Tab-separated table of C-alpha atoms and ligand atoms in Angstrom:
chain	number	residue	atom	x	y	z
L	1	UNK	CA	337.195	119.731	-60.728
L	2	UNK	CA	338.992	117.549	-58.455
L	3	UNK	CA	340.718	118.374	-54.897
L	4	UNK	CA	343.632	116.144	-55.487
L	5	UNK	CA	345.198	115.604	-58.966
L	6	UNK	CA	343.342	113.466	-61.380
L	7	UNK	CA	345.311	111.840	-63.836
L	8	UNK	CA	344.535	110.026	-67.444
L	9	UNK	CA	346.634	108.283	-69.362
L	10	UNK	CA	346.104	107.760	-72.958
L	11	UNK	CA	347.355	105.388	-75.625
L	12	UNK	CA	345.367	104.231	-78.871
L	13	UNK	CA	343.897	100.943	-77.797
L	14	UNK	CA	343.799	101.396	-74.033
L	15	UNK	CA	344.490	97.847	-73.568
L	16	UNK	CA	348.369	97.927	-73.439
L	17	UNK	CA	350.507	101.087	-72.506
L	18	UNK	CA	347.725	102.945	-70.683
L	19	UNK	CA	346.517	100.473	-68.465
L	20	UNK	CA	350.278	99.783	-67.532
L	21	UNK	CA	350.816	103.537	-66.955
L	22	UNK	CA	347.592	103.722	-64.510
L	23	UNK	CA	348.562	100.521	-62.626
L	24	UNK	CA	352.437	101.909	-62.241
L	25	UNK	CA	351.030	105.382	-61.353
L	26	UNK	CA	348.500	103.907	-58.776
L	27	UNK	CA	351.373	101.719	-57.467
L	28	UNK	CA	354.058	104.560	-56.709
L	29	UNK	CA	351.428	106.844	-55.674
L	30	UNK	CA	350.007	104.427	-53.100
L	31	UNK	CA	353.617	103.624	-51.718
L	32	UNK	CA	354.175	107.136	-51.496
L	33	UNK	CA	350.949	107.760	-49.570
L	34	UNK	CA	349.940	110.479	-52.070
L	35	UNK	CA	346.444	110.527	-52.759
L	36	UNK	CA	345.333	110.699	-56.516
L	37	UNK	CA	342.687	109.833	-59.142
L	38	UNK	CA	343.711	107.574	-62.018
L	39	UNK	CA	342.200	106.505	-65.262
L	40	UNK	CA	343.206	105.450	-68.786
L	41	UNK	CA	341.956	105.564	-71.855
L	42	UNK	CA	342.339	105.418	-75.695
L	43	UNK	CA	342.100	107.489	-78.672
L	44	UNK	CA	340.527	104.758	-80.630
L	45	UNK	CA	337.186	103.083	-80.015
L	46	UNK	CA	338.684	99.457	-81.075
L	47	UNK	CA	338.816	97.645	-77.665
L	48	UNK	CA	335.817	99.674	-75.727
L	49	UNK	CA	334.969	97.374	-72.665
L	50	UNK	CA	337.798	95.214	-73.413
L	51	UNK	CA	340.123	93.941	-70.431
L	52	UNK	CA	343.908	94.771	-70.999
L	53	UNK	CA	345.748	92.502	-73.400
L	54	UNK	CA	346.873	89.303	-71.867
L	55	UNK	CA	350.500	90.158	-72.258
L	56	UNK	CA	350.034	93.440	-70.282
L	57	UNK	CA	348.163	91.583	-67.620
L	58	UNK	CA	350.946	89.061	-67.522
L	59	UNK	CA	353.638	91.746	-66.842
L	60	UNK	CA	351.439	93.651	-64.336
L	61	UNK	CA	351.089	90.358	-62.638
L	62	UNK	CA	354.912	89.761	-62.455
L	63	UNK	CA	355.035	93.020	-60.815
L	64	UNK	CA	352.286	92.259	-58.072
L	65	UNK	CA	349.410	94.070	-59.715
L	66	UNK	CA	346.222	92.716	-61.044
L	67	UNK	CA	344.791	94.909	-63.710
L	68	UNK	CA	342.363	92.110	-65.006
L	69	UNK	CA	339.057	94.279	-63.782
L	70	UNK	CA	340.406	97.455	-66.073
L	71	UNK	CA	338.373	98.092	-69.259
L	72	UNK	CA	338.995	100.158	-72.228
L	73	UNK	CA	337.078	103.121	-73.251
L	74	UNK	CA	337.499	105.836	-75.402
L	75	UNK	CA	338.691	109.349	-74.559
L	76	UNK	CA	336.138	112.095	-74.343
L	77	UNK	CA	335.958	115.827	-74.378
L	78	UNK	CA	334.732	115.864	-70.945
L	79	UNK	CA	337.958	114.220	-69.716
L	80	UNK	CA	339.679	117.556	-70.608
L	81	UNK	CA	337.583	119.397	-67.664
L	82	UNK	CA	337.545	116.441	-65.361
L	83	UNK	CA	341.357	115.701	-65.130
L	84	UNK	CA	343.995	117.839	-64.172
L	85	UNK	CA	346.417	116.057	-66.391
L	86	UNK	CA	346.191	113.885	-69.392
L	87	UNK	CA	349.246	112.079	-70.333
L	88	UNK	CA	350.177	110.686	-73.838
L	89	UNK	CA	351.766	107.446	-74.127
L	90	UNK	CA	353.525	108.582	-77.529
L	91	UNK	CA	353.735	111.596	-79.789
L	92	UNK	CA	350.898	110.333	-82.521
L	93	UNK	CA	348.305	109.950	-79.311
L	94	UNK	CA	349.557	113.512	-78.071
L	95	UNK	CA	348.619	114.860	-81.696
L	96	UNK	CA	345.394	113.029	-81.479
L	97	UNK	CA	344.509	114.757	-78.211
L	98	UNK	CA	345.828	118.152	-79.391
L	99	UNK	CA	342.917	117.455	-82.061
L	100	UNK	CA	339.988	116.504	-79.988
L	101	UNK	CA	340.796	119.039	-76.977
L	102	UNK	CA	337.663	121.149	-76.652
L	103	UNK	CA	337.753	125.125	-76.131
L	104	UNK	CA	338.118	125.827	-72.407
L	105	UNK	CA	340.068	122.557	-71.412
L	106	UNK	CA	341.775	122.963	-68.413
L	107	UNK	CA	343.893	119.519	-68.159
L	108	UNK	CA	347.476	119.883	-68.871
L	109	UNK	CA	348.267	118.000	-71.996
L	110	UNK	CA	351.933	116.327	-71.868
L	111	UNK	CA	353.809	113.007	-72.824
L	112	UNK	CA	354.768	110.803	-70.169
L	113	UNK	CA	358.251	110.493	-70.874
L	114	UNK	CA	358.355	114.309	-70.611
L	115	UNK	CA	358.778	113.317	-66.809
L	116	UNK	CA	361.875	111.324	-67.191
L	117	UNK	CA	365.213	113.009	-67.516
L	118	UNK	CA	366.835	112.315	-70.609
L	119	UNK	CA	363.503	111.217	-72.518
L	120	UNK	CA	361.401	114.487	-72.977
L	121	UNK	CA	359.408	114.298	-76.202
L	122	UNK	CA	359.876	110.723	-76.752
L	123	UNK	CA	357.322	107.945	-77.139
L	124	UNK	CA	356.480	104.678	-75.153
L	125	UNK	CA	356.495	102.683	-78.360
L	126	UNK	CA	353.343	100.399	-79.313
L	127	UNK	CA	354.094	96.885	-78.083
L	128	UNK	CA	351.003	95.408	-79.593
L	129	UNK	CA	352.461	93.617	-82.683
L	130	UNK	CA	355.835	92.537	-81.011
L	131	UNK	CA	356.707	89.759	-78.396
L	132	UNK	CA	356.391	89.742	-74.845
L	133	UNK	CA	359.593	91.521	-74.132
L	134	UNK	CA	358.245	94.736	-75.462
L	135	UNK	CA	355.808	94.371	-72.463
L	136	UNK	CA	359.037	94.567	-70.074
L	137	UNK	CA	360.286	97.567	-71.763
L	138	UNK	CA	356.792	99.216	-71.398
L	139	UNK	CA	356.632	98.232	-68.000
L	140	UNK	CA	360.262	99.827	-67.102
L	141	UNK	CA	359.057	103.148	-69.178
L	142	UNK	CA	355.682	103.750	-67.627
L	143	UNK	CA	357.468	103.112	-63.888
L	144	UNK	CA	359.969	105.468	-64.582
L	145	UNK	CA	357.199	108.186	-65.993
L	146	UNK	CA	354.901	107.364	-62.926
L	147	UNK	CA	357.609	107.993	-60.624
L	148	UNK	CA	358.908	111.289	-62.380
L	149	UNK	CA	355.061	112.353	-62.578
L	150	UNK	CA	355.028	111.748	-58.933
L	151	UNK	CA	357.787	113.809	-58.098
L	152	UNK	CA	356.675	116.711	-60.127
L	153	UNK	CA	353.258	116.604	-58.430
L	154	UNK	CA	354.790	116.403	-54.908
L	155	UNK	CA	356.803	119.481	-55.707
L	156	UNK	CA	353.863	121.437	-57.475
L	157	UNK	CA	350.594	120.068	-57.184
J	1	4NP	P1	348.049	100.351	-76.890
J	1	4NP	O1	348.313	99.214	-77.936
J	1	4NP	O2	347.657	101.532	-77.694
J	1	4NP	O3	349.241	100.443	-76.262
J	1	4NP	O4	346.807	99.610	-76.037
J	1	4NP	C1	347.502	98.826	-78.678
J	1	4NP	C2	346.550	98.008	-78.805
J	1	4NP	C3	345.751	97.553	-79.935
J	1	4NP	C4	346.032	98.047	-81.131
J	1	4NP	C5	347.026	98.920	-81.313
J	1	4NP	C6	347.898	99.228	-80.554
J	1	4NP	N1	345.070	97.774	-82.026
J	1	4NP	O5	345.556	97.597	-83.339
J	1	4NP	O6	343.899	96.751	-81.882
């Protein structure tokens, strides 16, 4: 168990939404000087070892963040013990996580937009099959989620 919040962001492929959520969370916590551990993973094994989608890398770069070294991985049962929070990007992946959650899991399991006023229970929709504007929307949503999560952690670690 970590001495600081350890947050794992989870989407389907771990190449679009969850790497951007990880990057946004690293960004806001770094700016606040609030120490955390952050990582991301996918519920599928489709992109293990892959870098983030080019469109995700482009939107991060637009905001001054390089995510080119991130690599896809699949969520594991051990993650439910080693992370304090596992944050799903959408409702389908939250359901998948509930399905693989082992007995004795200690991580708090939530949706990212639960931390955004007026967006509780909502999904960050999959931008994979759309155009680049979808990635701008994802960035805005993950940044708002990251800020809301940081605020919550600062109130109640
Ligand atoms: P992500 O997006 O879950 O936000 O990483 C996707 C990436 C890849 C696929 C689907 C969604 N795919 O079908 O390969």
